[in-house]
Tab-separated table of C-alpha atoms in Angstrom:
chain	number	residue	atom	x	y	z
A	1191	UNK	CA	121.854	67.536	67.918
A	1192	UNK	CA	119.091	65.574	66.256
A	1193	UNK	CA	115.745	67.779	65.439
A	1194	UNK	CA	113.890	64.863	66.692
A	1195	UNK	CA	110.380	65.629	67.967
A	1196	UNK	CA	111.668	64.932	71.368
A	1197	UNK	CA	113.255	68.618	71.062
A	1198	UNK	CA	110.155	70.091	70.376
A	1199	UNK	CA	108.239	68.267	73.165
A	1200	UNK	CA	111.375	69.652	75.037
A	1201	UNK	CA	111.044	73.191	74.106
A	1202	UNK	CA	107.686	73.463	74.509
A	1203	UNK	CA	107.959	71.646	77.975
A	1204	UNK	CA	110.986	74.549	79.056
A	1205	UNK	CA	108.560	76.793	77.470
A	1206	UNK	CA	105.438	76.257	80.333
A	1207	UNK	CA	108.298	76.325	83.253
A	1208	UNK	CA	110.085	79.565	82.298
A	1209	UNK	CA	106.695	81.467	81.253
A	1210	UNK	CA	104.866	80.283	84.038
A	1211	UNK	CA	108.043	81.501	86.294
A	1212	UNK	CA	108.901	84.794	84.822
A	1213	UNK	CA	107.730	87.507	82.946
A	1214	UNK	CA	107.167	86.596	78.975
A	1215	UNK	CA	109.396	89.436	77.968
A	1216	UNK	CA	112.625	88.503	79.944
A	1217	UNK	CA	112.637	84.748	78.275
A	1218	UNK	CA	114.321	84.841	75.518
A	1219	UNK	CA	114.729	82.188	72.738
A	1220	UNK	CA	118.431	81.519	73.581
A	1221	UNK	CA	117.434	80.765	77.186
A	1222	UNK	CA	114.635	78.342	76.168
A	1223	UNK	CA	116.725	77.063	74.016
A	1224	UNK	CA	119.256	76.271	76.758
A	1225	UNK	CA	116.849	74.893	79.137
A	1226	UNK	CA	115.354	72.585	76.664
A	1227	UNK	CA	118.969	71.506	75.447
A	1228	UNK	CA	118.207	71.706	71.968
A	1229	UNK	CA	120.548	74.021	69.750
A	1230	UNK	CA	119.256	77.493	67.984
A	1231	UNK	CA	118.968	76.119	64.322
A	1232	UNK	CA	116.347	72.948	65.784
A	1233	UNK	CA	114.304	75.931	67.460
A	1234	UNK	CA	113.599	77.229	64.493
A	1235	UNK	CA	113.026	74.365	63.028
A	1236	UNK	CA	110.350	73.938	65.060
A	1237	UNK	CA	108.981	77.010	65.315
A	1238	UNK	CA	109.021	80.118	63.311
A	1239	UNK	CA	109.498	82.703	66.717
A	1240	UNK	CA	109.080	82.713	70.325
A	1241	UNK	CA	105.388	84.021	69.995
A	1242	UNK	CA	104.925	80.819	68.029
A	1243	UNK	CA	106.161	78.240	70.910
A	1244	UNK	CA	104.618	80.468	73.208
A	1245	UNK	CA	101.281	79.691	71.701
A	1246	UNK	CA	102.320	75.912	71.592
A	1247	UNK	CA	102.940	76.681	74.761
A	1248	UNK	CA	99.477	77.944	76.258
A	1249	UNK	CA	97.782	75.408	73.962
A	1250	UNK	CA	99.942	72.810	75.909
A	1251	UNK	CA	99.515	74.265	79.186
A	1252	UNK	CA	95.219	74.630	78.666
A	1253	UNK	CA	95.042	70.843	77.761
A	1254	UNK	CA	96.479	70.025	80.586
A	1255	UNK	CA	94.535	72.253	82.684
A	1256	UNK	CA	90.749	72.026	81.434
A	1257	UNK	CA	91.725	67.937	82.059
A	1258	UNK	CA	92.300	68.533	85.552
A	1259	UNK	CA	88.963	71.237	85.506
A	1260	UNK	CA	87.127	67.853	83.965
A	1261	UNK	CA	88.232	65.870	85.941
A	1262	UNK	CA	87.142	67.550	88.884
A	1263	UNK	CA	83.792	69.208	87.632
A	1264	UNK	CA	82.889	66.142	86.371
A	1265	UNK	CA	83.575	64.039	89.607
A	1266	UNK	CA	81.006	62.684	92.211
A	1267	UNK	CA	79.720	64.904	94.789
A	1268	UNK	CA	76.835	68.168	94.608
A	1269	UNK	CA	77.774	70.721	92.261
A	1270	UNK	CA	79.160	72.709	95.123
A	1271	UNK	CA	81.171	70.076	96.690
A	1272	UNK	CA	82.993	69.754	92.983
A	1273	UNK	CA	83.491	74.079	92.751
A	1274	UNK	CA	85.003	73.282	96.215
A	1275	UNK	CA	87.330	70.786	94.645
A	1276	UNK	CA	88.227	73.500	91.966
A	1277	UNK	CA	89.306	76.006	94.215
A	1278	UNK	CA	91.109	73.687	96.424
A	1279	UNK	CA	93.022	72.269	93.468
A	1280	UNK	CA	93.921	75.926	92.517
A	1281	UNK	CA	94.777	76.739	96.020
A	1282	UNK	CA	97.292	73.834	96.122
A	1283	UNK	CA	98.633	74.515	92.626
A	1284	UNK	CA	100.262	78.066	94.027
A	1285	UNK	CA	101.322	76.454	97.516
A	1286	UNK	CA	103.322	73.608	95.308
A	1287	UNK	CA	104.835	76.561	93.401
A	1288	UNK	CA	105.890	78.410	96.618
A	1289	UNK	CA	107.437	75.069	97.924
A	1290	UNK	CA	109.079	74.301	94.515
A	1291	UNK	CA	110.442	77.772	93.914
A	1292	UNK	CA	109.689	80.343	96.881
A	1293	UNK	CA	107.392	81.978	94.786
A	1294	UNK	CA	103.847	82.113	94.024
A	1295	UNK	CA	103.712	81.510	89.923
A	1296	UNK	CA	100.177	82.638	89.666
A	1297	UNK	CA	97.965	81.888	86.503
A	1298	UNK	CA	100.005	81.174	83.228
A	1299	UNK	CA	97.332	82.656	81.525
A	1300	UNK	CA	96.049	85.628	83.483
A	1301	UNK	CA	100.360	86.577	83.500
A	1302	UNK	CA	100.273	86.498	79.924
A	1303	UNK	CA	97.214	88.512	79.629
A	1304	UNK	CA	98.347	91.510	81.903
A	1305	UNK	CA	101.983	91.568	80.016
A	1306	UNK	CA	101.286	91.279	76.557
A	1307	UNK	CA	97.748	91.646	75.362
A	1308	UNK	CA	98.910	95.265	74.002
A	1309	UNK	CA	101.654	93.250	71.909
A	1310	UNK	CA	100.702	90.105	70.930
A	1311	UNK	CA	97.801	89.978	68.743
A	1312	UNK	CA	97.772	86.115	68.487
A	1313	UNK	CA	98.677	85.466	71.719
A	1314	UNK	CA	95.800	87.399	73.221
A	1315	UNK	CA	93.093	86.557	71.175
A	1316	UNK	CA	94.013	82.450	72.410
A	1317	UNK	CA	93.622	83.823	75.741
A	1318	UNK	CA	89.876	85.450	75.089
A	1319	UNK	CA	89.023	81.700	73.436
A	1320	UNK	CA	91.005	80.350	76.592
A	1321	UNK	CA	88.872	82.311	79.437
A	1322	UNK	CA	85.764	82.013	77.324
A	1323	UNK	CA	86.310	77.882	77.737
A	1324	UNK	CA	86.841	78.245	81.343
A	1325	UNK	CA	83.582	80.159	82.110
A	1326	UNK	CA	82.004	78.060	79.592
A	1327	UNK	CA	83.095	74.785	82.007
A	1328	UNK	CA	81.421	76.636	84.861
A	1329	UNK	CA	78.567	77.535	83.339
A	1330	UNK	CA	77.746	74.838	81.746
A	1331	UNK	CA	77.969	72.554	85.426
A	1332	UNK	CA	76.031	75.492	86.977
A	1333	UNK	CA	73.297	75.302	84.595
A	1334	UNK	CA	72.969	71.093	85.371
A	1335	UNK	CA	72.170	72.380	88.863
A	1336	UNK	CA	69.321	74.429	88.223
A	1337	UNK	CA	68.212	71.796	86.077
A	1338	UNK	CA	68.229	69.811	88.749
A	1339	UNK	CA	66.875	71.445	91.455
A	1340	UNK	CA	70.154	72.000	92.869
A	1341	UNK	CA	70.992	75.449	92.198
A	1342	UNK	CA	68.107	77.691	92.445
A	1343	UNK	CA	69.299	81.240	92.801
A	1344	UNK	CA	71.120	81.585	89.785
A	1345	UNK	CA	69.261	82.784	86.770
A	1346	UNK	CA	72.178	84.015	84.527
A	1347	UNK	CA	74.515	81.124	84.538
A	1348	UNK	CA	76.943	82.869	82.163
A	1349	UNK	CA	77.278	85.674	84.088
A	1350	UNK	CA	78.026	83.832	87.124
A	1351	UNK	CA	80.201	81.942	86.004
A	1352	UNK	CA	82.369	84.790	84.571
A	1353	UNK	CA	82.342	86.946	87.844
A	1354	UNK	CA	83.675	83.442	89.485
A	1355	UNK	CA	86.553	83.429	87.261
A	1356	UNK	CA	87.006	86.655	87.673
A	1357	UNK	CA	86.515	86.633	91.310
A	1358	UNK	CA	89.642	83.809	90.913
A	1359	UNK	CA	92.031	85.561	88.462
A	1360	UNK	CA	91.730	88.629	91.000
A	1361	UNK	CA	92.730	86.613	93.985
A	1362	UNK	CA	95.355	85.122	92.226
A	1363	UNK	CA	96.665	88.268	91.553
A	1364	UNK	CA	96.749	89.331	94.591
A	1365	UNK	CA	98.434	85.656	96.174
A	1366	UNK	CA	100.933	87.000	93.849
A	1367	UNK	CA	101.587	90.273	95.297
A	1368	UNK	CA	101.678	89.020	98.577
A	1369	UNK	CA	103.657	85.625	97.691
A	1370	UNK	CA	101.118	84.379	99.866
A	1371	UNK	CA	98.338	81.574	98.721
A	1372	UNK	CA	96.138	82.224	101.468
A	1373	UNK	CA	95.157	85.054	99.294
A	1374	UNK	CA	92.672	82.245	98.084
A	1375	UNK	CA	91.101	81.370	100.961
A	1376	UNK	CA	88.163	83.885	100.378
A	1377	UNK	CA	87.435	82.543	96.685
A	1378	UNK	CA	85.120	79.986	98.618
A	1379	UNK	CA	82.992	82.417	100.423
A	1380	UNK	CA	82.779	85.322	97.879
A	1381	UNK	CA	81.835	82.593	95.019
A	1382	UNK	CA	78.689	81.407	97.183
A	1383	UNK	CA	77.668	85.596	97.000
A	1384	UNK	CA	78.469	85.560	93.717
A	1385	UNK	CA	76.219	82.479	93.224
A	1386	UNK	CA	73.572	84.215	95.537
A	1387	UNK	CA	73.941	81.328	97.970
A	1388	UNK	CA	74.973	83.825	100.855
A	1389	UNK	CA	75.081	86.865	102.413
A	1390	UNK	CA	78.628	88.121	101.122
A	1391	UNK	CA	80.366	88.319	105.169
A	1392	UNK	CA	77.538	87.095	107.847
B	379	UNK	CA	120.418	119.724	78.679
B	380	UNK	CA	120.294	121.488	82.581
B	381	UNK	CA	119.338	119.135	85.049
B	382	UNK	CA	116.729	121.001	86.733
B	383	UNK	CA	113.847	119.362	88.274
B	384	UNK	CA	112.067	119.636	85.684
B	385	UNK	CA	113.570	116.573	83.691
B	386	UNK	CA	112.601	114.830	86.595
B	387	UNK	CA	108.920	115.780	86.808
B	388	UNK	CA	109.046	114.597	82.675
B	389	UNK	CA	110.420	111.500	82.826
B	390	UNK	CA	108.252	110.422	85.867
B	391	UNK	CA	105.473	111.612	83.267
B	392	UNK	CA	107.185	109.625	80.586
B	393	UNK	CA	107.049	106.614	83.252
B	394	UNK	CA	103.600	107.138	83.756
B	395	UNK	CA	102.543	106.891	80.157
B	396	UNK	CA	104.690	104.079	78.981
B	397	UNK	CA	104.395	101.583	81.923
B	398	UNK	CA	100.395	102.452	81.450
B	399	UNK	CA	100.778	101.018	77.890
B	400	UNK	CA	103.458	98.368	77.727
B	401	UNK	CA	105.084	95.311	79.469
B	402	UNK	CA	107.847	97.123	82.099
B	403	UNK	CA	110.556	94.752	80.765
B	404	UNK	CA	110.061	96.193	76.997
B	405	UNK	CA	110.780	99.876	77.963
B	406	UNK	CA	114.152	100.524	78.666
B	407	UNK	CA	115.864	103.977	79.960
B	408	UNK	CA	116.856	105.169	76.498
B	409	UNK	CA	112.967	105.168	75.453
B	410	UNK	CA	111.899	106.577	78.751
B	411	UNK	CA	114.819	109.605	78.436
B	412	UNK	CA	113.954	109.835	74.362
B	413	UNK	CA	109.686	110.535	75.643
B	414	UNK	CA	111.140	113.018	78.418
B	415	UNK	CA	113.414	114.831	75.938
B	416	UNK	CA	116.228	114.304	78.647
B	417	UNK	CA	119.355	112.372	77.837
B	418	UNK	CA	120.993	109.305	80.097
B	419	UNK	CA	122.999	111.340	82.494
B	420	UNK	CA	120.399	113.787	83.261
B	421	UNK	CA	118.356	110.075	84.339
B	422	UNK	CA	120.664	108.720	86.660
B	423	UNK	CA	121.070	112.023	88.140
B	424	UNK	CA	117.613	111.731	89.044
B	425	UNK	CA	117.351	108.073	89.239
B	426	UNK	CA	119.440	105.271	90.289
B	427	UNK	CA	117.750	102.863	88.003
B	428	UNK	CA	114.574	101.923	85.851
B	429	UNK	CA	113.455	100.329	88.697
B	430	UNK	CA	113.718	103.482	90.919
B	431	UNK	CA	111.755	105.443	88.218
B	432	UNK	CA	109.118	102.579	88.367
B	433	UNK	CA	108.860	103.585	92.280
B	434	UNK	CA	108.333	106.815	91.514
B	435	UNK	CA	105.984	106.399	88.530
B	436	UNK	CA	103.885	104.059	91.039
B	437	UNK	CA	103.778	106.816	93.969
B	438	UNK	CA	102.745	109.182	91.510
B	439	UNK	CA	100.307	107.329	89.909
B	440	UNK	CA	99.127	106.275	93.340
B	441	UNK	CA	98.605	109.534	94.372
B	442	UNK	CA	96.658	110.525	92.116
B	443	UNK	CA	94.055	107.762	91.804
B	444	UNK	CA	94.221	108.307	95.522
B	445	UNK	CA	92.871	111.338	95.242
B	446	UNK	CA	90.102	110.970	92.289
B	447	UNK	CA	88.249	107.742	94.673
B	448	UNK	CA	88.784	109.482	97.796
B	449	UNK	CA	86.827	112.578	95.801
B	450	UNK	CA	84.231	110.330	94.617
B	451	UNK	CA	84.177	107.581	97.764
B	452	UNK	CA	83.772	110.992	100.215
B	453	UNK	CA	81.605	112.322	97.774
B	454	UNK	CA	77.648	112.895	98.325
B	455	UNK	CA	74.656	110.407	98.126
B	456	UNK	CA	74.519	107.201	99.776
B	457	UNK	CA	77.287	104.712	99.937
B	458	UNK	CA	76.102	102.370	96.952
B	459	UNK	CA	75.758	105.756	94.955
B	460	UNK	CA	79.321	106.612	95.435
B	461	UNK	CA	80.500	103.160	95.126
B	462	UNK	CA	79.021	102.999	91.839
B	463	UNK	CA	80.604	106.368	90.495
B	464	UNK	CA	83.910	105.347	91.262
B	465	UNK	CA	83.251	102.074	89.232
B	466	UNK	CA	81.610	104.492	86.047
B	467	UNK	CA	84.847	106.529	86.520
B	468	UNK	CA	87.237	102.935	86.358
B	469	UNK	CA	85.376	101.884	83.054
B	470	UNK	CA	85.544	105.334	81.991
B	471	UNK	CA	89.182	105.577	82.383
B	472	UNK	CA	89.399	102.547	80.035
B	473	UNK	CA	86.742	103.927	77.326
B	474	UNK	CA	89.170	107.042	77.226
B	475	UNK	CA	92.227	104.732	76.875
B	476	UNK	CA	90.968	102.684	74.114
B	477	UNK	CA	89.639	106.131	72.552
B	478	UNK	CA	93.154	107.517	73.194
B	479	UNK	CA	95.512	104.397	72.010
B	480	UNK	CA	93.521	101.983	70.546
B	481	UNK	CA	94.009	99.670	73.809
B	482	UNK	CA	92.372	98.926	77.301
B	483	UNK	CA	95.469	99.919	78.989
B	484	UNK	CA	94.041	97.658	82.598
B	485	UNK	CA	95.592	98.481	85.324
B	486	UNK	CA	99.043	99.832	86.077
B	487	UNK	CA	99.236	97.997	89.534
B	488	UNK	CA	97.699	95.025	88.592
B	489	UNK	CA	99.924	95.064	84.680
B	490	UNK	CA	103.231	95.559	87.054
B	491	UNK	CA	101.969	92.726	90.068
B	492	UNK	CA	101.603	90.160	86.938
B	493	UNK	CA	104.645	91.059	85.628
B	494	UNK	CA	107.346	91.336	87.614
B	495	UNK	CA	106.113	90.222	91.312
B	496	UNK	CA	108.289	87.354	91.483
B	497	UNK	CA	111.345	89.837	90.123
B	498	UNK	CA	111.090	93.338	91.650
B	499	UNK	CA	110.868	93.111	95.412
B	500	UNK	CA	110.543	96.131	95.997
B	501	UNK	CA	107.989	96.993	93.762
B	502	UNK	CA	106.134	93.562	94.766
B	503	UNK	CA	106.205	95.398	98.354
B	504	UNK	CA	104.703	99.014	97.219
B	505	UNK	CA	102.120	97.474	95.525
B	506	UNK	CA	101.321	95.442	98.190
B	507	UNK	CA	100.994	98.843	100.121
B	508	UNK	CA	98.860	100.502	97.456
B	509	UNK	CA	95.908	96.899	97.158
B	510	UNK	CA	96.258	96.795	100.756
B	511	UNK	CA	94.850	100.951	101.251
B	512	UNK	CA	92.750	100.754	97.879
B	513	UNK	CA	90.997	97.942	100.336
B	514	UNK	CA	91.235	100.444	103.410
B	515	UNK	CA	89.571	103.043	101.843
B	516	UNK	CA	86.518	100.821	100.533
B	517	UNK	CA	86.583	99.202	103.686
B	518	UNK	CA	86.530	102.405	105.916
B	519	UNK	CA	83.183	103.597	103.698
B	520	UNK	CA	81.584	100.113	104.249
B	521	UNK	CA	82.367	100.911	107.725
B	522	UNK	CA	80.549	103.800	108.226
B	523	UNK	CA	77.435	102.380	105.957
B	524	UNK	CA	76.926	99.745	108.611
B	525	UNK	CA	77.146	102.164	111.187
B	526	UNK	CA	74.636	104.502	109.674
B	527	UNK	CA	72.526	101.461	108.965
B	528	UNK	CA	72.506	101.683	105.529
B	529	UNK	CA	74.322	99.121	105.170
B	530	UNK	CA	72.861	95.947	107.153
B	531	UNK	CA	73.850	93.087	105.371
B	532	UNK	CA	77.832	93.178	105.755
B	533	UNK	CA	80.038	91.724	108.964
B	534	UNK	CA	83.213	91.609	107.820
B	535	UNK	CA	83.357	95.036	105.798
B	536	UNK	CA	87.246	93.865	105.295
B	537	UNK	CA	86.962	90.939	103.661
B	538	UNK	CA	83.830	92.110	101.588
B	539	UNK	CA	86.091	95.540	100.609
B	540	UNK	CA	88.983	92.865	99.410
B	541	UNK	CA	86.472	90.758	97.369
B	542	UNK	CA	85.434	93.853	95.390
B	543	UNK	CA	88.935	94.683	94.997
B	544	UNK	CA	89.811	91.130	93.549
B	545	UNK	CA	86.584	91.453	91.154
B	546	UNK	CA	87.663	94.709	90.018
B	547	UNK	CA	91.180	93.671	89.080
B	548	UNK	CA	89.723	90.357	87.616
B	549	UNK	CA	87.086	92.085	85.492
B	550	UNK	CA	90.011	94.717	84.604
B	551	UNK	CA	91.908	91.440	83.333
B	552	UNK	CA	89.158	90.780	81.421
B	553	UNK	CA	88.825	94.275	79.600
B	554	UNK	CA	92.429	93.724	78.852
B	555	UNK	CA	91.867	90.211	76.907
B	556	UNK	CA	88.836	90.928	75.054
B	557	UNK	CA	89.956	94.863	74.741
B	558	UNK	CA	86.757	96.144	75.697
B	559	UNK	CA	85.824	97.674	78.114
B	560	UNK	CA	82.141	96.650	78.406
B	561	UNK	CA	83.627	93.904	80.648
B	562	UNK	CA	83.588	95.909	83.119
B	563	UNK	CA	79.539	96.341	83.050
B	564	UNK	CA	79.704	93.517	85.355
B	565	UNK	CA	81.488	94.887	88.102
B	566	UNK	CA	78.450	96.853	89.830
B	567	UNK	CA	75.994	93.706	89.933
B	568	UNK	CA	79.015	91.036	91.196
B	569	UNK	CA	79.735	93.550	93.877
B	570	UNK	CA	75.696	93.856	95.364
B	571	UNK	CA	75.858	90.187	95.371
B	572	UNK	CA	79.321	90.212	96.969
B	573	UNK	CA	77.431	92.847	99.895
B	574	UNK	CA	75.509	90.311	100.016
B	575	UNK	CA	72.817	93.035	98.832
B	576	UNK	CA	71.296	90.957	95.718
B	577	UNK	CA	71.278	87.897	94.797
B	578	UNK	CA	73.639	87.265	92.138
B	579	UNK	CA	71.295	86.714	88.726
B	580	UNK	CA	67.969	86.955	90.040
């Protein structure tokens, strides 16, 4: 088989779809290497271990993600229209994934966290710079809105932001539990309390 | 070795300790009977399989943090009082396991509902039995806050229980990432504003 860079576009592409479906430790390079349909000797020609397409992987997998988080955060609308858009995206993300597969895949990143920040030096400290970016996004289009008049209840934009994500990588967990991505109805509601834009349930 | 019940009660404790730690998938039966000093027949004279270990390991592990917030949620002062010991006594559990191994060891319902979810059915289903009465038993305290008028500001004590929950395991996620367990500082503040008791960052 040719070690074109096709196979590593391949691998790495095999790489989000297993990960993303099934626990990091039952994957192993053999498999990948099988769904990618590249042979054992071009995997390692491409990269030195699992742990290292893995981080190709998340790298791969967080482009394409804080795009889509851009795209929306950056779109037309009030600041909490665009959140709105966030959530719904997410929402729809997990009911694709039950359609596709019958299960809920959860977050990529928030699966990797819980399995192998113990194990994986490398890989975890990507995920802190990963999670850092995302409540960096937030905060960032939260603090425009105070600017602007919009927002006016939020003094600590950083910490806001962070319980949102938060508030999302819990509910995700539990849309996983439950195969069920109603789980994520609530984000909507309990981010305005978080935000200090409601009373949390009246 | 005699197969009393003893090697039993050990390698549930075994169980306990390494599924705390490490990814489920990376601890096989051989480590688990090597940590209980028992040896392979002695386990599946007990057990029928890792996974019905797991089961076990989760009741047990259930029980017990049943018991510690029920001691603290039933406890005295006011409701906000007790709801804030039982979150010092979550981030303490993490100080002690980063003082003990090195490691925020997170959650062990939330590690196992990341990991294998979409692989164990019947541990997906237990541990949507233990979220489901860790949300109860907030829930049920809310409850009686809003009766005794303490608590004014909450309808739907359900939903506001669940969002704490979800915050909890999503701050937990974050301990786990950034090892530290100062993430968790957090979790007191983002739950007043989810009671809809403060605004968030004013």
């Amino acid at each position: 088989m040719p070690r074109t860079s096709d196979g590593r576009e391949r691998l790495i592409e095999a790489g989000v779809e297993l990960f993303s479906q099934r626990p990091y430790g039952s994957i192993g390079v053999a498999e990948l290497c099988t769904r990618a349909g590249v042979n054992k000797g071009s995997f390692y020609y491409f990269f030195a271990s699992k742990e290292a397409l893995a981080l190709a992987v998340i790298d791969r997998h967080w482009t394409w993600q804080k795009g889509v988080w851009a795209g929306i955060l950056d779109g037309s609308g009030s600041l909490l229209d665009r959140l709105r858009g966030l959530f719904d995206a997410t929402a729809q993300m997990q009911v694709d994934a039950v359609t596709g597969t019958g299960w809920v895949a959860g977050c990529l990143f928030g699966n990797l966290a819980l399995e192998v920040s113990s194990q994986n030096e490398p890989v975890r400290l990507r995920l802190q710079e990963i999670f850092d970016e995302q409540i960096a996004m937030i905060a960032s289009r939260l603090a425009s809105a105070v600017e602007s008049g919009e927002l006016q209840s939020v003094a600590d934009v950083d910490g806001a932001a962070k319980a949102i994500v938060a508030q999302l990588e819990g509910l995700v967990l539990f849309a996983k539990v439950f195969n069920d991505p109603s789980q994520l109805d609530a984000l909507w509601q309990n981010s305005l309390a978080l935000l200090g834009l409601a009373p949390a349930r009246a």
